[in-house]
PDB file of C-alpha atoms in Angstrom:
ATOM      1  CA  MET A 827      -0.723   0.627  16.710  1.00 35.00           C
ATOM      2  CA  ASP A 828       2.043  -1.891  16.295  1.00 38.00           C
ATOM      3  CA  THR A 829       5.118  -1.021  17.458  1.00 39.00           C
ATOM      4  CA  GLY A 830       7.572  -3.913  16.509  1.00 43.00           C
ATOM      5  CA  ALA A 831      10.033  -4.796  19.134  1.00 47.00           C
ATOM      6  CA  VAL A 832       9.725  -1.950  21.064  1.00 51.00           C
ATOM      7  CA  GLY A 833       6.322  -2.764  22.774  1.00 52.00           C
ATOM      8  CA  PRO A 834       4.426  -0.741  25.754  1.00 53.00           C
ATOM      9  CA  GLY A 835       6.547  -1.776  28.947  1.00 60.00           C
ATOM     10  CA  ARG A 836       9.557  -3.302  27.410  1.00 78.00           C
ATOM     11  CA  ARG A 837      12.705  -1.701  28.417  1.00 88.00           C
ATOM     12  CA  ILE A 838      15.471  -1.605  26.169  1.00 91.00           C
ATOM     13  CA  PRO A 839      19.033  -3.067  26.552  1.00 93.00           C
ATOM     14  CA  VAL A 840      21.814  -0.788  26.478  1.00 93.00           C
ATOM     15  CA  ALA A 841      25.177  -0.994  26.300  1.00 91.00           C
ATOM     16  CA  VAL A 842      27.509   2.338  26.132  1.00 92.00           C
ATOM     17  CA  ALA A 843      31.004   2.326  25.071  1.00 89.00           C
ATOM     18  CA  ALA A 844      33.327   4.931  24.504  1.00 89.00           C
ATOM     19  CA  SER A 845      36.385   5.935  23.690  1.00 82.00           C
ATOM     20  CA  ASP A 846      37.581   7.608  26.681  1.00 87.00           C
ATOM     21  CA  PRO A 847      35.699   6.886  30.612  1.00 89.00           C
ATOM     22  CA  LEU A 848      33.954  10.940  30.858  1.00 90.00           C
ATOM     23  CA  SER A 849      32.437  10.414  27.497  1.00 90.00           C
ATOM     24  CA  ARG A 850      30.834   6.998  28.827  1.00 91.00           C
ATOM     25  CA  GLU A 851      29.706   8.105  32.123  1.00 92.00           C
ATOM     26  CA  GLY A 852      28.333  11.433  30.707  1.00 91.00           C
ATOM     27  CA  ALA A 853      25.790   8.983  28.143  1.00 92.00           C
ATOM     28  CA  VAL A 854      25.524   6.425  31.286  1.00 92.00           C
ATOM     29  CA  SER A 855      24.331   9.650  33.570  1.00 91.00           C
ATOM     30  CA  GLN A 856      21.619  10.805  30.809  1.00 91.00           C
ATOM     31  CA  LEU A 857      20.448   7.735  30.033  1.00 92.00           C
ATOM     32  CA  ARG A 858      19.777   6.249  33.554  1.00 90.00           C
ATOM     33  CA  ARG A 859      17.126   8.635  33.548  1.00 89.00           C
ATOM     34  CA  HIS A 860      14.733   6.785  31.383  1.00 91.00           C
ATOM     35  CA  PRO A 861      12.754   3.945  32.346  1.00 90.00           C
ATOM     36  CA  GLU A 862      12.662   2.724  28.942  1.00 90.00           C
ATOM     37  CA  ILE A 863      16.238   2.017  29.000  1.00 92.00           C
ATOM     38  CA  GLU A 864      18.012  -0.750  30.739  1.00 91.00           C
ATOM     39  CA  LEU A 865      21.455  -0.306  30.802  1.00 92.00           C
ATOM     40  CA  ARG A 866      24.115  -3.230  30.554  1.00 90.00           C
ATOM     41  CA  GLU A 867      28.001  -3.633  31.049  1.00 87.00           C
ATOM     42  CA  GLU A 868      27.812  -6.049  27.890  1.00 83.00           C
ATOM     43  CA  THR A 869      26.637  -6.256  24.235  1.00 81.00           C
ATOM     44  CA  GLY A 870      24.756  -9.042  22.648  1.00 76.00           C
ATOM     45  CA  PRO A 871      22.249 -10.045  20.444  1.00 78.00           C
ATOM     46  CA  ASP A 872      19.382  -7.776  22.254  1.00 81.00           C
ATOM     47  CA  THR A 873      20.861  -5.388  22.958  1.00 88.00           C
ATOM     48  CA  VAL A 874      21.611  -1.756  21.833  1.00 91.00           C
ATOM     49  CA  ALA A 875      25.211  -0.831  21.227  1.00 90.00           C
ATOM     50  CA  LEU A 876      25.531   3.160  22.108  1.00 93.00           C
ATOM     51  CA  LEU A 877      28.965   3.704  20.814  1.00 92.00           C
ATOM     52  CA  ILE A 878      30.883   7.576  21.246  1.00 93.00           C
ATOM     53  CA  GLU A 879      33.867   8.679  19.034  1.00 91.00           C
ATOM     54  CA  ASP A 880      35.644  11.586  18.422  1.00 89.00           C
ATOM     55  CA  THR A 881      36.414  10.413  14.943  1.00 87.00           C
ATOM     56  CA  LEU A 882      37.090   7.214  12.918  1.00 84.00           C
ATOM     57  CA  ASP A 883      40.116   5.930  13.052  1.00 82.00           C
ATOM     58  CA  GLU A 884      40.236   2.088  11.771  1.00 81.00           C
ATOM     59  CA  VAL A 885      40.306   1.096  15.017  1.00 83.00           C
ATOM     60  CA  ALA A 886      36.854   2.284  15.675  1.00 84.00           C
ATOM     61  CA  LEU A 887      35.765   1.069  12.647  1.00 83.00           C
ATOM     62  CA  THR A 888      37.040  -2.343  13.482  1.00 84.00           C
ATOM     63  CA  ARG A 889      34.895  -2.055  16.617  1.00 82.00           C
ATOM     64  CA  LEU A 890      32.214  -1.194  15.184  1.00 83.00           C
ATOM     65  CA  ARG A 891      32.275  -4.038  12.969  1.00 82.00           C
ATOM     66  CA  ARG A 892      32.869  -6.158  15.684  1.00 82.00           C
ATOM     67  CA  THR A 893      30.013  -5.057  17.612  1.00 81.00           C
ATOM     68  CA  VAL A 894      27.119  -5.254  14.943  1.00 79.00           C
ATOM     69  CA  ARG A 895      28.524  -8.521  12.911  1.00 76.00           C
ATOM     70  CA  SER A 896      30.203 -10.350  15.685  1.00 73.00           C
ATOM     71  CA  GLU A 897      28.105  -9.925  18.732  1.00 75.00           C
ATOM     72  CA  GLY A 898      25.118  -9.250  16.842  1.00 75.00           C
ATOM     73  CA  ALA A 899      23.924  -5.770  18.240  1.00 80.00           C
ATOM     74  CA  ARG A 900      22.125  -2.855  16.907  1.00 86.00           C
ATOM     75  CA  ALA A 901      24.349  -0.149  16.469  1.00 88.00           C
ATOM     76  CA  VAL A 902      23.945   3.770  17.517  1.00 92.00           C
ATOM     77  CA  LEU A 903      26.903   6.139  16.973  1.00 92.00           C
ATOM     78  CA  VAL A 904      27.391   9.000  18.330  1.00 94.00           C
ATOM     79  CA  VAL A 905      30.875  11.213  16.756  1.00 92.00           C
ATOM     80  CA  GLY A 906      32.173  14.495  16.219  1.00 91.00           C
ATOM     81  CA  THR A 907      33.030  14.015  12.670  1.00 89.00           C
ATOM     82  CA  ILE A 908      32.478  11.597   9.697  1.00 86.00           C
ATOM     83  CA  ARG A 909      35.022  12.019   6.520  1.00 80.00           C
ATOM     84  CA  GLU A 910      33.036  11.709   3.087  1.00 71.00           C
ATOM     85  CA  ASN A 911      34.710   8.271   2.424  1.00 71.00           C
ATOM     86  CA  GLU A 912      33.987   6.964   6.136  1.00 79.00           C
ATOM     87  CA  LEU A 913      30.455   7.394   5.770  1.00 80.00           C
ATOM     88  CA  LEU A 914      29.620   4.579   3.623  1.00 76.00           C
ATOM     89  CA  ASP A 915      31.758   2.355   5.514  1.00 77.00           C
ATOM     90  CA  VAL A 916      29.674   3.186   8.509  1.00 82.00           C
ATOM     91  CA  ILE A 917      26.544   2.463   7.000  1.00 77.00           C
ATOM     92  CA  GLU A 918      27.716  -0.881   5.861  1.00 74.00           C
ATOM     93  CA  CYS A 919      29.364  -1.979   9.208  1.00 76.00           C
ATOM     94  CA  GLY A 920      25.496  -1.791  10.303  1.00 75.00           C
ATOM     95  CA  VAL A 921      24.964   1.074  12.043  1.00 83.00           C
ATOM     96  CA  GLY A 922      21.749   2.467  11.592  1.00 77.00           C
ATOM     97  CA  ALA A 923      21.455   5.516  14.276  1.00 88.00           C
ATOM     98  CA  ILE A 924      24.231   8.451  14.315  1.00 90.00           C
ATOM     99  CA  VAL A 925      24.199  11.432  16.723  1.00 93.00           C
ATOM    100  CA  TRP A 926      26.447  14.050  16.041  1.00 92.00           C
ATOM    101  CA  ARG A 927      28.044  14.610  19.673  1.00 92.00           C
ATOM    102  CA  ARG A 928      26.942  18.269  19.613  1.00 91.00           C
ATOM    103  CA  GLU A 929      23.588  17.201  19.460  1.00 91.00           C
ATOM    104  CA  ALA A 930      23.602  14.571  22.107  1.00 91.00           C
ATOM    105  CA  THR A 931      20.917  15.385  24.358  1.00 91.00           C
ATOM    106  CA  PRO A 932      19.333  12.819  26.861  1.00 91.00           C
ATOM    107  CA  HIS A 933      15.851  13.374  24.300  1.00 91.00           C
ATOM    108  CA  ARG A 934      18.150  12.814  21.261  1.00 92.00           C
ATOM    109  CA  LEU A 935      20.537   9.831  22.458  1.00 92.00           C
ATOM    110  CA  VAL A 936      16.602   8.147  23.118  1.00 92.00           C
ATOM    111  CA  GLN A 937      15.380   8.814  20.263  1.00 91.00           C
ATOM    112  CA  ALA A 938      18.413   7.057  18.737  1.00 92.00           C
ATOM    113  CA  VAL A 939      17.911   3.998  20.663  1.00 92.00           C
ATOM    114  CA  LEU A 940      14.623   3.249  20.146  1.00 90.00           C
ATOM    115  CA  ALA A 941      15.210   3.952  16.250  1.00 87.00           C
ATOM    116  CA  ALA A 942      17.955   1.305  16.120  1.00 87.00           C
ATOM    117  CA  ALA A 943      15.796  -0.654  18.673  1.00 87.00           C
ATOM    118  CA  ARG A 944      12.800  -0.915  16.111  1.00 83.00           C
ATOM    119  CA  GLY A 945      15.458  -1.640  13.191  1.00 78.00           C
ATOM    120  CA  ASP A 946      14.622   1.571  11.848  1.00 75.00           C
ATOM    121  CA  GLY A 947      17.106   4.363  10.076  1.00 73.00           C
ATOM    122  CA  ASP A 948      18.219   7.632  12.094  1.00 81.00           C
ATOM    123  CA  LEU A 949      20.377   9.482  10.061  1.00 80.00           C
ATOM    124  CA  PRO A 950      20.785  13.734  10.857  1.00 80.00           C
ATOM    125  CA  SER A 951      19.331  15.471   7.306  1.00 75.00           C
ATOM    126  CA  ASP A 952      22.853  16.592   6.887  1.00 77.00           C
ATOM    127  CA  LEU A 953      24.514  13.126   6.875  1.00 79.00           C
ATOM    128  CA  LEU A 954      21.382  11.651   4.697  1.00 74.00           C
ATOM    129  CA  GLY A 955      22.184  14.279   1.629  1.00 72.00           C
ATOM    130  CA  ARG A 956      25.755  13.599   1.837  1.00 73.00           C
ATOM    131  CA  LEU A 957      25.386   9.952   1.984  1.00 71.00           C
ATOM    132  CA  ILE A 958      23.312  10.377  -1.324  1.00 66.00           C
ATOM    133  CA  SER A 959      25.164  12.444  -2.758  1.00 68.00           C
ATOM    134  CA  GLN A 960      28.219   9.996  -2.411  1.00 62.00           C
ATOM    135  CA  VAL A 961      26.308   6.922  -3.472  1.00 59.00           C
ATOM    136  CA  GLY A 962      25.213   8.760  -6.375  1.00 57.00           C
ATOM    137  CA  THR A 963      28.587   9.660  -7.163  1.00 57.00           C
ATOM    138  CA  LEU A 964      29.571   5.655  -7.220  1.00 51.00           C
ATOM    139  CA  HIS A 965      26.403   4.955  -9.395  1.00 50.00           C
ATOM    140  CA  ARG A 966      27.483   7.263 -11.847  1.00 50.00           C
ATOM    141  CA  GLY A 967      30.833   5.707 -11.904  1.00 49.00           C
ATOM    142  CA  ALA A 968      29.602   2.419 -12.329  1.00 47.00           C
ATOM    143  CA  ALA A 969      27.325   3.518 -15.181  1.00 46.00           C
ATOM    144  CA  GLY A 970      27.163   1.777 -18.423  1.00 45.00           C
ATOM    145  CA  ARG A 971      26.292  -1.516 -17.210  1.00 46.00           C
ATOM    146  CA  PRO A 972      23.400  -2.916 -19.253  1.00 44.00           C
ATOM    147  CA  GLY A 973      20.548  -4.453 -18.124  1.00 43.00           C
ATOM    148  CA  THR A 974      19.046  -4.331 -14.326  1.00 40.00           C
ATOM    149  CA  PRO A 975      20.781  -5.422 -11.586  1.00 45.00           C
ATOM    150  CA  SER A 976      20.139  -9.176 -11.119  1.00 44.00           C
ATOM    151  CA  LEU A 977      18.885  -9.169  -7.175  1.00 56.00           C
ATOM    152  CA  GLY A 978      16.526  -6.478  -8.580  1.00 73.00           C
ATOM    153  CA  LEU A 979      13.991  -4.192  -6.441  1.00 82.00           C
ATOM    154  CA  ALA A 980       9.987  -4.411  -6.581  1.00 82.00           C
ATOM    155  CA  PRO A 981       8.259  -1.577  -7.388  1.00 85.00           C
ATOM    156  CA  ARG A 982       7.012  -1.401  -4.265  1.00 87.00           C
ATOM    157  CA  GLU A 983      10.331  -2.138  -2.515  1.00 88.00           C
ATOM    158  CA  VAL A 984      11.467   1.264  -4.058  1.00 87.00           C
ATOM    159  CA  ASP A 985       8.592   3.323  -3.222  1.00 89.00           C
ATOM    160  CA  VAL A 986       8.901   2.335   0.553  1.00 91.00           C
ATOM    161  CA  LEU A 987      12.495   2.659   0.181  1.00 89.00           C
ATOM    162  CA  ARG A 988      12.030   6.497  -1.262  1.00 86.00           C
ATOM    163  CA  LEU A 989      10.094   7.432   1.701  1.00 89.00           C
ATOM    164  CA  VAL A 990      12.421   5.824   3.786  1.00 86.00           C
ATOM    165  CA  ALA A 991      15.239   8.467   2.348  1.00 84.00           C
ATOM    166  CA  GLU A 992      13.307  10.828   3.035  1.00 82.00           C
ATOM    167  CA  GLY A 993      13.303  10.367   6.950  1.00 81.00           C
ATOM    168  CA  LEU A 994       9.661   9.220   7.120  1.00 86.00           C
ATOM    169  CA  ASP A 995       9.050   6.456   9.910  1.00 86.00           C
ATOM    170  CA  THR A 996       6.967   3.212   9.379  1.00 89.00           C
ATOM    171  CA  GLY A 997       3.701   4.669  10.548  1.00 91.00           C
ATOM    172  CA  GLU A 998       4.023   7.942   7.664  1.00 92.00           C
ATOM    173  CA  ILE A 999       5.495   5.518   5.542  1.00 92.00           C
ATOM    174  CA  ALA A1000       2.160   3.438   5.718  1.00 92.00           C
ATOM    175  CA  SER A1001      -0.257   6.251   5.759  1.00 93.00           C
ATOM    176  CA  LYS A1002       1.415   7.846   2.904  1.00 91.00           C
ATOM    177  CA  LEU A1003       1.276   4.756   0.634  1.00 90.00           C
ATOM    178  CA  SER A1004      -2.052   3.206   1.976  1.00 90.00           C
ATOM    179  CA  TYR A1005      -0.352   0.395   3.432  1.00 89.00           C
ATOM    180  CA  SER A1006      -0.838  -1.099   7.253  1.00 89.00           C
ATOM    181  CA  GLU A1007       2.497  -0.833   9.244  1.00 90.00           C
ATOM    182  CA  ARG A1008       3.087  -4.705   8.838  1.00 89.00           C
ATOM    183  CA  THR A1009       3.149  -4.661   5.527  1.00 90.00           C
ATOM    184  CA  VAL A1010       5.758  -1.945   5.210  1.00 91.00           C
ATOM    185  CA  LYS A1011       7.590  -4.082   7.681  1.00 89.00           C
ATOM    186  CA  ASN A1012       7.239  -7.229   5.994  1.00 88.00           C
ATOM    187  CA  VAL A1013       8.782  -5.310   2.516  1.00 90.00           C
ATOM    188  CA  MET A1014      11.586  -3.712   4.225  1.00 89.00           C
ATOM    189  CA  HIS A1015      12.236  -7.111   6.245  1.00 87.00           C
ATOM    190  CA  GLY A1016      12.076  -9.258   2.837  1.00 87.00           C
ATOM    191  CA  LEU A1017      13.944  -6.655   0.834  1.00 86.00           C
ATOM    192  CA  THR A1018      16.743  -6.822   3.483  1.00 86.00           C
ATOM    193  CA  THR A1019      16.708 -10.386   4.032  1.00 85.00           C
ATOM    194  CA  ARG A1020      16.757 -10.972   0.415  1.00 84.00           C
ATOM    195  CA  LEU A1021      20.139  -9.341  -0.495  1.00 84.00           C
ATOM    196  CA  HIS A1022      21.748  -9.138   2.796  1.00 82.00           C
ATOM    197  CA  LEU A1023      21.588  -5.816   3.655  1.00 83.00           C
ATOM    198  CA  ARG A1024      21.594  -4.899   7.643  1.00 77.00           C
ATOM    199  CA  ASN A1025      19.021  -2.018   8.158  1.00 80.00           C
ATOM    200  CA  ARG A1026      17.069   0.457   6.466  1.00 82.00           C
ATOM    201  CA  ALA A1027      20.131   2.799   5.947  1.00 80.00           C
ATOM    202  CA  HIS A1028      22.310  -0.100   4.092  1.00 82.00           C
ATOM    203  CA  ALA A1029      18.850  -0.622   2.146  1.00 86.00           C
ATOM    204  CA  VAL A1030      19.013   3.143   1.069  1.00 84.00           C
ATOM    205  CA  ALA A1031      22.622   2.833   0.046  1.00 82.00           C
ATOM    206  CA  TYR A1032      22.122  -0.295  -2.030  1.00 83.00           C
ATOM    207  CA  ALA A1033      18.868   1.084  -3.873  1.00 84.00           C
ATOM    208  CA  LEU A1034      20.636   4.400  -4.157  1.00 81.00           C
ATOM    209  CA  ARG A1035      23.597   2.547  -5.687  1.00 77.00           C
ATOM    210  CA  GLU A1036      21.776   0.480  -8.104  1.00 78.00           C
ATOM    211  CA  GLY A1037      20.022   3.833  -9.494  1.00 78.00           C
ATOM    212  CA  TYR A1038      16.526   3.122  -8.154  1.00 80.00           C
ATOM    213  CA  LEU A1039      16.198   6.447  -6.102  1.00 74.00           C
TER     214      LEU A1039
END
């Protein structure tokens, strides 16, 4: 089965950053036990950045943006709380995987890192519901604009994104739609590239905001 960027025997480079040294060392200690993880000191285009925060202030959001946009890393955010008005900012920063600090077991961290390395989304179900609600509110507030968005989504893209929004992974989406996994990946790559979207979560937010879902 095609697993995309994460192939058999490939170790995923991960750089851990936290607002306090205790949190960082705790995460490093958890990840060090997993042979599929290669810990690094610096982030870069080929790394997954695991960022640990209690709350998201402007400094933390700036750090997120720099990590993803300037350094090109894929990001996993481990966070204590997220306010409603911060959630869409986090997604649009390019964070595709979020883990609550209270749920940050070694298994959960590795699961999120693997999802980020593949370019998959991995949001807690309660956050996904809040994202859908928040973007739906934004869409209703902008309702009344005539016509279809100029950069529209094809029916096949909408079908794929609807299943992404339900939390299905690539293999499950392929099975549901009777596509190959390669086709699902090509659909996602095509729409994220065309619309300049950062990852699956950002694509779902776009589709919700434009009224496709």
